[in-house]
Coordinates of C-alpha atoms in Angstrom, one line a residue:
X220 CA 0.0 0.0 0.0
X221 CA 1.3 3.4 -1.0
X222 CA 1.9 5.8 1.8
X223 CA 1.4 9.5 1.0
X224 CA 1.3 12.7 3.0
X225 CA -1.6 14.9 1.9
X226 CA -1.5 18.7 2.0
X227 CA -4.8 20.1 3.4
X228 CA -5.2 23.8 2.6
X229 CA -6.7 26.3 5.0
X230 CA -7.0 30.0 4.8
X231 CA -5.3 30.7 8.1
X232 CA -3.0 27.8 8.7
X233 CA -1.0 25.2 6.8
X234 CA -1.4 21.8 8.3
X235 CA 1.7 19.8 7.4
X236 CA 1.7 16.1 8.2
X237 CA 5.1 15.4 9.7
X238 CA 5.0 11.6 9.9
X239 CA 2.9 8.6 8.9
X240 CA 1.4 8.8 12.4
X241 CA -0.3 12.0 11.2
X242 CA 1.2 14.3 13.9
X243 CA 1.1 17.8 12.5
X244 CA 2.5 21.2 13.0
X245 CA 0.0 24.1 13.1
X246 CA 1.6 27.2 11.7
X247 CA 0.7 30.6 13.0
X248 CA -2.0 32.1 10.7
X249 CA -0.2 33.9 8.0
X250 CA -3.0 36.3 7.5
X251 CA -2.0 38.1 10.7
X252 CA 1.8 37.5 10.6
X253 CA 4.0 40.6 10.1
X254 CA 6.1 40.7 6.9
X255 CA 9.3 40.7 8.9
X256 CA 8.3 37.4 10.5
X257 CA 7.6 35.8 7.1
X258 CA 10.9 37.1 5.8
X259 CA 13.0 35.7 8.7
X260 CA 11.4 32.3 9.5
X261 CA 11.6 29.7 6.7
X262 CA 8.8 27.6 8.3
X263 CA 6.5 30.6 8.3
X264 CA 7.5 31.6 4.8
X265 CA 6.7 28.1 3.5
X266 CA 3.3 28.3 5.2
X267 CA 2.7 31.6 3.5
X268 CA 3.5 29.9 0.1
X269 CA 1.1 27.1 0.9
X270 CA -1.7 29.4 1.7
X271 CA -1.5 31.0 -1.7
X272 CA -3.4 28.0 -3.0
X273 CA -6.5 29.6 -1.4
X274 CA -7.7 33.1 -1.2
X275 CA -9.6 35.4 1.2
X276 CA -13.3 35.3 0.9
X277 CA -13.6 39.0 0.1
X278 CA -17.3 39.5 -0.4
X279 CA -18.2 36.1 -1.8
X280 CA -20.4 33.6 -0.1
X281 CA -18.0 30.6 0.4
X282 CA -17.9 27.3 2.1
X283 CA -17.8 26.5 5.8
X284 CA -14.2 26.1 6.6
X285 CA -11.8 27.9 4.3
X286 CA -11.5 30.5 1.5
X287 CA -11.9 29.7 -2.2
X288 CA -9.2 28.0 -4.2
X289 CA -9.1 28.5 -8.0
X290 CA -12.4 28.8 -9.9
X291 CA -15.5 28.2 -7.9
X292 CA -15.0 24.6 -6.7
X293 CA -17.4 23.3 -4.1
X294 CA -19.6 26.2 -3.1
X295 CA -23.4 26.4 -2.6
X296 CA -24.0 27.5 -6.2
X297 CA -21.6 25.6 -8.5
X298 CA -20.3 27.1 -11.7
X299 CA -22.6 24.6 -13.5
X300 CA -25.6 26.7 -12.5
X301 CA -24.3 29.5 -14.6
X302 CA -24.6 27.4 -17.7
X303 CA -26.9 24.7 -19.3
X304 CA -25.9 22.0 -16.9
X305 CA -28.0 22.9 -13.8
X306 CA -30.3 25.4 -12.1
X307 CA -29.6 26.6 -8.6
X308 CA -32.8 26.3 -6.6
X309 CA -32.1 29.3 -4.4
X310 CA -30.7 31.7 -7.1
X311 CA -27.6 33.1 -5.4
X312 CA -27.2 35.4 -8.3
X313 CA -27.1 32.6 -10.9
X314 CA -30.5 33.4 -12.4
X315 CA -29.3 36.8 -13.6
X316 CA -26.5 34.9 -15.5
X317 CA -29.0 32.4 -16.9
X318 CA -31.3 35.3 -18.0
X319 CA -28.5 37.4 -19.6
X320 CA -28.9 40.1 -17.0
X321 CA -25.4 40.3 -15.5
X322 CA -23.8 43.6 -15.2
X323 CA -20.6 45.0 -13.4
X324 CA -22.9 45.4 -10.3
X325 CA -24.6 42.0 -10.0
X326 CA -22.1 39.3 -10.7
X327 CA -23.3 36.9 -8.0
X328 CA -21.2 33.8 -7.5
X329 CA -18.6 35.0 -10.0
X330 CA -18.1 38.4 -8.4
X331 CA -14.7 37.8 -6.8
X332 CA -12.7 36.2 -9.6
X333 CA -10.9 39.4 -10.6
X334 CA -10.1 40.8 -7.1
X335 CA -9.0 37.6 -5.5
X336 CA -6.9 36.5 -8.5
X337 CA -5.0 39.8 -8.5
X338 CA -4.5 39.7 -4.8
X339 CA -3.0 36.3 -5.0
X340 CA -0.8 37.3 -8.0
X341 CA 0.6 40.2 -5.9
X342 CA 1.2 37.9 -2.9
X343 CA 3.1 35.5 -5.2
X344 CA 5.1 38.4 -6.5
X345 CA 6.0 39.3 -2.9
X346 CA 7.0 35.7 -2.0
X347 CA 9.2 35.4 -5.2
X348 CA 10.8 38.8 -4.4
X349 CA 12.0 37.7 -1.0
X350 CA 12.7 34.1 -1.8
X351 CA 16.4 34.6 -2.3
X352 CA 16.7 36.0 1.3
X353 CA 15.1 33.0 3.0
X354 CA 17.4 30.6 4.8
X355 CA 16.8 27.2 3.2
X356 CA 18.6 24.9 0.7
X357 CA 19.0 26.0 -2.9
X358 CA 17.1 22.9 -4.0
X359 CA 14.0 23.7 -1.9
X360 CA 14.1 27.3 -3.1
X361 CA 13.8 26.0 -6.6
X362 CA 10.8 23.9 -5.7
X363 CA 9.1 26.9 -4.0
X364 CA 9.9 29.1 -7.0
X365 CA 8.2 26.6 -9.3
X366 CA 5.2 26.4 -7.0
X367 CA 4.8 30.1 -6.8
X368 CA 5.0 30.5 -10.5
X369 CA 2.4 27.8 -11.0
X370 CA 0.0 29.4 -8.5
X371 CA 0.5 32.8 -10.1
X372 CA -0.1 31.3 -13.6
X373 CA -3.3 29.5 -12.4
X374 CA -4.6 32.9 -11.1
X375 CA -3.8 34.5 -14.5
X376 CA -5.6 31.5 -16.1
X377 CA -8.7 32.3 -14.0
X378 CA -8.5 35.9 -15.2
X379 CA -8.1 35.0 -18.9
X380 CA -10.9 32.4 -19.0
X381 CA -13.4 34.7 -17.4
X382 CA -12.4 38.2 -18.6
X383 CA -10.2 37.6 -21.6
X384 CA -7.4 40.1 -21.8
X385 CA -5.4 40.3 -18.6
X386 CA -3.5 43.1 -16.9
X387 CA 0.1 41.7 -16.7
X388 CA 1.3 43.5 -13.6
X389 CA 4.8 42.3 -13.6
X390 CA 7.0 40.5 -11.1
X391 CA 7.7 43.3 -8.7
X392 CA 4.2 44.6 -8.0
X393 CA 3.2 43.5 -4.5
X394 CA 0.9 46.3 -3.4
X395 CA -1.2 47.7 -6.2
X396 CA -2.3 50.7 -4.1
X397 CA 1.3 51.9 -3.9
X398 CA 1.5 52.2 -7.7
X399 CA -1.8 53.9 -8.7
X400 CA 0.1 56.5 -10.7
X401 CA 1.6 53.9 -13.1
X402 CA -0.9 53.7 -16.0
X403 CA 0.8 50.5 -17.2
X404 CA -0.7 48.6 -14.2
X405 CA -4.1 49.1 -15.7
X406 CA -3.4 48.4 -19.3
X407 CA -4.9 45.1 -20.5
X408 CA -2.6 43.0 -22.7
X409 CA -3.9 41.2 -25.8
X410 CA -5.3 37.7 -25.4
X411 CA -2.2 36.3 -27.1
X412 CA 0.2 38.3 -24.9
X413 CA -1.8 37.1 -21.8
X414 CA -1.7 33.5 -22.8
X415 CA 1.9 33.6 -24.0
X416 CA 3.0 35.1 -20.7
X417 CA 1.0 32.5 -18.6
X418 CA 2.2 29.5 -20.6
X419 CA 5.8 30.7 -20.3
X420 CA 5.4 30.8 -16.6
X421 CA 4.0 27.3 -16.6
X422 CA 7.0 26.1 -18.6
X423 CA 9.3 27.6 -16.0
X424 CA 7.2 26.0 -13.2
X425 CA 7.3 22.6 -14.9
X426 CA 11.1 22.7 -15.1
X427 CA 11.4 23.4 -11.4
X428 CA 8.6 21.2 -9.9
X429 CA 8.9 17.5 -9.0
X430 CA 7.1 14.7 -11.0
X431 CA 5.6 13.2 -7.8
X432 CA 4.1 14.3 -4.5
X433 CA 6.5 12.5 -2.2
X434 CA 8.5 13.2 0.9
X435 CA 7.8 16.7 2.1
X436 CA 6.1 17.6 -1.2
X437 CA 2.7 16.7 0.0
X438 CA -0.3 15.5 -2.0
X439 CA -2.1 18.6 -3.3
X440 CA 1.0 20.7 -4.0
X441 CA 1.7 21.5 -7.7
X442 CA 3.8 19.0 -9.7
X443 CA 5.3 19.0 -13.1
X444 CA 2.2 17.3 -14.4
X445 CA 0.0 20.0 -12.9
X446 CA 1.9 22.8 -14.7
X447 CA 1.9 20.9 -18.0
X448 CA -1.8 20.1 -17.7
X449 CA -2.7 23.7 -17.1
X450 CA -0.6 24.7 -20.1
X451 CA -2.5 22.1 -22.1
X452 CA -5.8 23.6 -21.1
X453 CA -4.7 27.2 -21.9
X454 CA -3.1 26.2 -25.2
X455 CA -6.4 24.5 -26.2
X456 CA -8.3 27.6 -25.3
X457 CA -5.9 29.7 -27.3
X458 CA -6.6 27.7 -30.5
X459 CA -10.3 27.8 -30.0
X460 CA -12.6 30.2 -32.0
X461 CA -13.3 32.7 -29.2
X462 CA -9.6 33.2 -28.5
X463 CA -8.0 32.7 -31.9
X464 CA -4.6 33.3 -30.3
X465 CA -2.8 30.0 -30.9
X466 CA -2.7 26.9 -33.0
X467 CA -4.1 23.4 -32.8
X468 CA -0.7 21.9 -33.3
X469 CA 0.6 23.7 -30.3
X470 CA -2.4 22.3 -28.3
X471 CA -1.6 18.8 -29.5
X472 CA 2.1 19.2 -28.4
X473 CA 1.0 20.6 -25.0
X474 CA -1.4 17.7 -24.3
X475 CA 1.2 15.2 -25.5
X476 CA 3.7 16.6 -22.9
X477 CA 1.4 15.4 -20.1
X478 CA 0.6 12.1 -21.7
X479 CA 4.4 11.4 -22.3
X480 CA 5.0 11.6 -18.6
X481 CA 3.5 8.1 -18.4
X482 CA 2.4 8.9 -14.9
X483 CA -1.4 9.2 -15.3
X484 CA -4.2 6.9 -16.5
X485 CA -7.9 6.2 -16.6
X486 CA -9.1 5.2 -13.1
X487 CA -10.7 1.8 -13.1
X488 CA -12.1 1.8 -9.6
X489 CA -15.4 3.4 -10.5
X490 CA -16.3 6.6 -12.2
X491 CA -18.6 7.7 -9.3
X492 CA -16.0 6.6 -6.7
X493 CA -13.2 8.6 -8.3
X494 CA -14.6 11.9 -7.0
X495 CA -14.6 10.6 -3.4
X496 CA -10.9 9.5 -3.3
X497 CA -8.0 11.7 -2.2
X498 CA -5.7 10.0 -4.7
X499 CA -6.1 8.1 -7.9
X500 CA -3.9 7.6 -11.0
X501 CA -6.3 9.9 -12.9
X502 CA -5.9 13.0 -10.6
X503 CA -3.3 15.5 -11.8
X504 CA -4.1 18.4 -9.4
X505 CA -6.7 18.6 -6.7
X506 CA -7.7 20.4 -3.5
X507 CA -8.0 18.4 -0.3
X508 CA -9.9 19.3 2.9
X509 CA -9.9 18.4 6.6
X510 CA -12.7 18.6 9.1
X511 CA -11.2 22.0 10.2
X512 CA -11.3 23.3 6.6
X513 CA -14.2 21.7 5.0
X514 CA -16.1 22.9 1.9
X515 CA -19.9 23.0 1.6
X516 CA -21.5 19.9 2.9
X517 CA -22.7 18.6 -0.5
X518 CA -25.2 16.0 0.6
X519 CA -27.5 18.4 2.5
X520 CA -26.8 21.3 0.0
X521 CA -27.8 19.3 -3.0
X522 CA -29.8 16.3 -1.9
X523 CA -33.6 15.7 -2.6
X524 CA -36.1 17.6 -0.5
X525 CA -37.7 14.4 0.6
X526 CA -34.5 13.7 2.7
X527 CA -34.8 17.2 4.2
X528 CA -32.0 18.3 2.0
X529 CA -31.8 21.6 0.1
X530 CA -32.0 20.6 -3.5
X531 CA -29.3 23.0 -4.6
X532 CA -27.7 22.5 -8.0
X533 CA -30.4 20.6 -10.0
X534 CA -29.5 19.1 -13.4
X535 CA -31.4 20.5 -16.3
X536 CA -33.4 18.4 -18.8
X537 CA -31.0 20.0 -21.4
X538 CA -28.2 17.9 -19.9
X539 CA -30.3 14.8 -19.3
X540 CA -31.4 14.7 -23.0
X541 CA -27.8 14.9 -24.2
X542 CA -26.8 11.5 -22.6
X543 CA -26.6 8.8 -25.3
X544 CA -28.2 5.4 -24.9
X545 CA -26.0 2.4 -24.4
X546 CA -26.0 2.0 -28.1
X547 CA -23.8 5.0 -28.4
X548 CA -26.5 7.0 -30.2
X549 CA -28.3 10.1 -29.2
X550 CA -31.9 9.6 -28.0
X551 CA -33.2 11.3 -31.2
X552 CA -31.3 8.9 -33.5
X553 CA -33.0 6.1 -35.3
X554 CA -31.9 2.8 -33.7
X555 CA -30.9 4.3 -30.4
X556 CA -33.4 2.1 -28.5
X557 CA -34.7 5.1 -26.5
X558 CA -38.1 4.6 -25.1
X559 CA -39.9 7.9 -24.1
X560 CA -42.1 5.8 -21.7
X561 CA -38.9 4.7 -19.9
X562 CA -36.6 7.7 -20.5
X563 CA -33.9 6.7 -18.0
X564 CA -33.4 3.1 -19.1
X565 CA -30.3 2.1 -21.1
X566 CA -28.5 5.4 -20.9
X567 CA -24.8 6.1 -20.8
X568 CA -23.8 4.9 -17.3
X569 CA -22.3 8.3 -16.5
X570 CA -25.9 9.6 -16.5
X571 CA -26.8 7.5 -13.4
X572 CA -23.4 8.4 -11.7
X573 CA -24.1 12.1 -12.3
X574 CA -27.9 12.6 -11.9
X575 CA -30.5 11.4 -9.4
X576 CA -33.6 10.8 -11.4
X577 CA -37.1 9.6 -10.6
X578 CA -36.9 5.9 -9.7
X579 CA -33.1 6.0 -9.1
X580 CA -32.0 4.1 -6.0
X581 CA -30.8 6.6 -3.4
X582 CA -30.2 6.1 0.3
X583 CA -32.4 3.1 0.9
X584 CA -35.3 3.9 -1.4
X585 CA -36.1 5.1 -4.9
X586 CA -36.2 8.8 -5.6
X587 CA -39.8 10.1 -6.2
X588 CA -40.0 13.2 -8.3
X589 CA -43.5 12.3 -9.6
X590 CA -46.8 14.0 -8.7
X591 CA -49.1 13.6 -7.0
X592 CA -47.5 12.2 -3.8
X593 CA -43.9 11.9 -4.7
X594 CA -41.7 12.2 -1.6
X595 CA -39.1 14.3 -3.4
X596 CA -41.7 16.4 -5.3
X597 CA -43.6 19.5 -4.2
X598 CA -45.9 17.1 -2.4
X599 CA -43.1 15.8 -0.2
X600 CA -41.2 17.1 2.9
X601 CA -39.4 20.5 2.8
X602 CA -41.2 21.3 -0.4
X603 CA -39.6 24.8 -0.5
X604 CA -36.5 22.9 -1.5
X605 CA -38.1 20.9 -4.3
X606 CA -36.1 20.7 -7.5
X607 CA -37.3 23.1 -10.2
X608 CA -36.0 20.6 -12.8
X609 CA -37.2 17.3 -11.4
X610 CA -33.6 16.1 -10.9
X611 CA -31.0 16.2 -8.2
X612 CA -27.2 16.1 -8.3
X613 CA -25.5 12.7 -7.7
X614 CA -21.9 13.4 -8.8
X615 CA -19.5 14.2 -5.9
X616 CA -22.1 13.0 -3.3
X617 CA -20.9 10.6 -0.7
X618 CA -23.7 8.4 0.6
X619 CA -21.6 7.4 3.6
X620 CA -22.0 11.0 4.9
X621 CA -25.3 11.8 6.7
X622 CA -27.7 14.4 5.3
X623 CA -29.0 15.5 8.7
X624 CA -26.4 17.0 11.1
X625 CA -23.5 16.4 8.7
X626 CA -21.2 19.1 9.9
X627 CA -18.7 16.9 11.8
X628 CA -17.9 14.6 8.9
X629 CA -19.1 15.9 5.5
X630 CA -17.5 18.4 3.2
X631 CA -14.3 16.3 2.8
X632 CA -14.4 15.2 -0.9
X633 CA -11.5 16.5 -2.9
X634 CA -12.2 19.1 -5.7
X635 CA -10.4 17.9 -8.8
X636 CA -9.0 20.8 -10.8
X637 CA -7.4 18.7 -13.5
X638 CA -7.5 15.0 -14.3
X639 CA -6.2 12.8 -17.1
X640 CA -9.5 12.5 -19.0
X641 CA -9.4 16.2 -19.6
X642 CA -5.9 15.9 -21.1
X643 CA -7.0 13.1 -23.4
X644 CA -10.0 15.2 -24.5
X645 CA -7.7 18.2 -25.0
X646 CA -5.5 16.0 -27.2
X647 CA -8.4 14.5 -29.1
X648 CA -10.0 17.9 -29.9
X649 CA -6.7 19.5 -31.0
X650 CA -5.5 16.4 -32.9
X651 CA -8.8 16.2 -34.8
X652 CA -8.7 19.9 -35.7
X653 CA -5.1 19.8 -36.7
X654 CA -4.8 16.4 -38.4
X655 CA -8.2 14.7 -38.5
X656 CA -9.9 11.9 -36.5
X657 CA -7.6 8.9 -37.3
X658 CA -4.1 10.5 -37.9
X659 CA -1.5 9.8 -35.3
X660 CA 0.5 13.0 -34.7
X661 CA 4.3 12.8 -34.7
X662 CA 5.6 11.8 -31.3
X663 CA 2.2 10.3 -30.2
X664 CA 1.0 6.8 -30.0
X665 CA -2.7 7.5 -30.5
X666 CA -5.2 9.3 -32.7
X667 CA -8.0 11.6 -31.7
X668 CA -10.4 8.7 -31.9
X669 CA -8.1 6.5 -29.8
X670 CA -8.0 9.1 -27.1
X671 CA -11.8 9.4 -26.8
X672 CA -12.2 5.6 -26.9
X673 CA -9.9 5.2 -23.9
X674 CA -12.3 7.3 -21.9
X675 CA -15.5 5.5 -23.2
X676 CA -14.0 2.1 -22.4
X677 CA -13.6 2.9 -18.7
X678 CA -14.8 -0.4 -17.1
X679 CA -17.9 0.9 -15.4
X680 CA -18.9 3.0 -18.4
X681 CA -18.0 0.8 -21.3
X682 CA -19.7 2.8 -24.0
X683 CA -19.3 1.7 -27.6
X684 CA -16.1 2.8 -29.3
X685 CA -16.3 5.5 -31.9
X686 CA -16.3 4.0 -35.3
X687 CA -13.6 4.3 -37.9
X688 CA -14.1 6.7 -40.8
X689 CA -15.7 9.6 -38.9
X690 CA -15.4 13.0 -40.7
X691 CA -13.7 15.8 -38.9
X692 CA -17.0 17.4 -38.2
X693 CA -18.4 14.2 -36.8
X694 CA -15.4 13.8 -34.6
X695 CA -15.7 17.3 -33.4
X696 CA -19.3 16.5 -32.3
X697 CA -18.0 13.3 -30.6
X698 CA -15.4 15.2 -28.6
X699 CA -17.9 17.8 -27.5
X700 CA -20.3 15.1 -26.4
X701 CA -17.6 13.4 -24.4
X702 CA -16.6 16.7 -22.7
X703 CA -20.3 17.4 -22.0
X704 CA -20.9 14.1 -20.1
X705 CA -17.4 13.0 -18.9
X706 CA -16.6 16.4 -17.3
X707 CA -20.1 17.4 -16.2
X708 CA -20.2 19.8 -13.2
X709 CA -16.4 20.1 -13.2
X710 CA -16.3 23.7 -14.4
X711 CA -15.7 23.0 -18.0
X712 CA -19.1 23.5 -19.7
X713 CA -19.3 27.2 -18.9
X714 CA -15.9 27.8 -20.6
X715 CA -16.3 25.2 -23.4
X716 CA -19.4 26.6 -24.9
X717 CA -17.9 30.1 -24.9
X718 CA -14.5 29.1 -26.4
X719 CA -16.4 27.1 -29.1
X720 CA -18.6 30.2 -29.7
X721 CA -21.8 28.1 -29.4
X722 CA -23.1 29.7 -26.2
X723 CA -25.3 31.9 -28.4
X724 CA -27.0 28.6 -29.4
X725 CA -27.0 26.4 -26.4
X726 CA -27.5 29.1 -23.8
X727 CA -30.4 30.5 -25.7
X728 CA -32.4 27.3 -25.3
X729 CA -35.0 27.2 -22.6
X730 CA -33.9 26.0 -19.1
X731 CA -35.9 22.8 -19.1
X732 CA -37.0 20.4 -16.5
X733 CA -39.4 17.5 -16.3
X734 CA -43.0 17.0 -15.0
X735 CA -43.7 13.4 -14.1
X736 CA -47.3 12.5 -13.5
X737 CA -48.3 9.3 -11.8
X738 CA -51.6 7.7 -12.7
X739 CA -52.1 4.4 -10.9
X740 CA -49.0 2.4 -11.7
X741 CA -48.1 4.3 -14.8
X742 CA -46.0 7.4 -15.3
X743 CA -46.1 10.1 -18.0
X744 CA -43.4 12.6 -18.8
X745 CA -43.6 16.1 -20.1
X746 CA -40.9 18.7 -20.5
X747 CA -41.4 22.0 -18.7
X748 CA -39.6 25.3 -18.5
X749 CA -37.8 25.3 -15.1
X750 CA -36.7 28.9 -15.3
X751 CA -38.3 31.4 -17.6
X752 CA -36.3 34.0 -19.5
X753 CA -33.1 32.0 -20.2
X754 CA -31.1 34.2 -22.5
X755 CA -27.6 34.6 -23.7
X756 CA -26.2 37.9 -25.1
X757 CA -22.9 38.0 -27.1
X758 CA -21.3 40.3 -24.5
X759 CA -21.5 37.3 -22.1
X760 CA -18.7 35.5 -23.8
X761 CA -16.7 37.4 -21.2
X762 CA -17.6 38.5 -17.7
X763 CA -17.7 42.2 -16.9
X764 CA -15.0 43.5 -14.7
X765 CA -16.7 44.5 -11.4
X766 CA -17.5 48.2 -11.3
X767 CA -15.6 48.6 -8.0
X768 CA -12.4 47.6 -9.9
X769 CA -13.1 50.1 -12.7
X770 CA -13.8 52.9 -10.2
X771 CA -10.7 52.1 -8.1
X772 CA -8.5 52.5 -11.1
X773 CA -9.9 56.0 -11.7
X774 CA -11.3 54.9 -15.0
X775 CA -7.9 53.6 -16.3
X776 CA -9.0 50.0 -16.5
X777 CA -10.9 49.1 -19.7
X778 CA -14.2 47.4 -19.3
X779 CA -15.2 44.5 -21.5
X780 CA -17.4 45.4 -24.5
X781 CA -21.2 45.6 -23.9
X782 CA -21.0 46.5 -20.2

C-alpha cells in the first residue's frame, strides 16, 4: 500500500503532516503575521506559500471552513448553475446569469474572480521577491519558486478564461495601491500576450517542480504534471474560435507533454468513486480538505427535499437529454433504443453516476419526483427545496455522509482541478482539428479517436467505441459530447461553450426540467420550462470586470465590451 502525506489547505494555517502517524505542526495564521516574521522564518515563509493555494473570501459567499481556491469549486452554487448543466434552486445570483442580466454590479457567484486573483498574484510576487533572502537549501528554493509560478499562472488563467485580456502587472508589484500613478498597471494585454506570458510561466514552473508528490512535497501541491496540464488547457483555449490566439498543433504538443510523462491513466475503480478519493492515478491536481477546513456539505446542500436536504444545483433536462443510450447513439437517432415511456433506461452509465432521477436508488429507497404524492416532489417534505427541474445532483455526493447533522464529517471530498480524462480530451480535440480523427500525430501513439475511446472504455462506463471513418465534423461533435458528459459539473461546460462560440445557441435554449405525472402504476413525462427568460447575449462571452475595480482605477481600467 502506498503511503502519502496529503496537504490540506486552510486560509489561516498550513497543516503539514510530519509523519505517517499524522502528527502535524500548526503554523501561525499567515493572514496576521507581520512581513518581517515571514521574511525571517523559513517555516512561516513556506506556510505563506502554501496558503497561496487559497484566497480570502472577500465579499463572496463561500464554504464552511476555508476560503476559495481556484475557480468556484465546491460552493453552494456551483459554476454549473451559470450554464446549461444545472439550475440553482435558491438563485444566489445565478438566475441573472441564466437570463442574460449580468452587469458589473450583480455578478453573483462569479463576483470575486478578478479581485482575489490579482490579490493572489501580488502575494506570489511578494514571495518570489523575498525568496532569495530566506534561509533554506537551494534545491528547496527552486521547488518553491516553481510552486509560486504555478499558483500565479493559475490565477492568470482564471482571469483569462473569465475576462479575456489580462493586466500583466509584472513580477515586482506586490501592493497595487502603492502604484496607482503607473498607468501600465491598468493596461490590458492582448489575449495572445496574456496566454503567452502565462504558458511561459508554466514552462518555467514545470522545469522546477517534481514529478511526484512524495517526501515533504505533499499531495495537493503542484507538480510538473499539474503545470503541463494547465498549459494544455490554456493552449487548447488559445486555439479555440473565441480566443483565436494559438494553433491546434501547439495544443496537441502541450497535451502530449502530459501524456508522455507516463504517470497518469484512466481510473478503473469506478467513475462515481473517483470523486470521493484523495488520490487516484487519474488525478493531476486537486484540492484536499480536513474537518477543520471543509467545503460546503454537498449532501445536504444538493440532496432531494424528501430527505430534508436543500435541492441546490439541480441538473437541467437539457443535460439529461444529451446523454446517449448504451447503443452509443443520441436519443433522437434512429436505432438508439430510446423509449420515451422509460426515458432513463439504457442510458450512458455516466448519467446515473451524475444525476439522481425519478426511480433511481438513493439512500435506501427510490427517488420520487412524480406528482401527486412523490416524496421528493412539491408534495413531499421540505417542499420549499423541491427541485425546479425534477432532478438532483449525484456526482460528488458521498452516501456514507449523513444528510441530517453532517457538519462533523461531511464536506471532505477533494475538488479535482485537473484529471487525465481532460488531457485526453484536450489531445483529441486538438488532434482532430489539426490532423483529422484517425491520424497519429508525430511523437504520439494515438489518434484523436483512440483518445476518446480510452475514456469511453472505462470499465464501469464501457460505452461503444467510436467508429472508424468519422469525418472531422463528426469527430468534433463526438469530442464535444464526451466533454459534456465526462466532465459534467467540473467547471468545463461554462468555458467550453464560450470558447467554441456556441453559447449563443445552447444558452439561448430554454432552461428545461421534467414533469412526471403518476396515474395508478403508470408514469407520464412532459418537458417544462424550469426557469423562464433564459437568454444569452454575445457580451456574455466574457464576464464584466466588477464596477468597483473600474472605479478604483480612476477609470484607467478598460471594461469588456457591452457593459
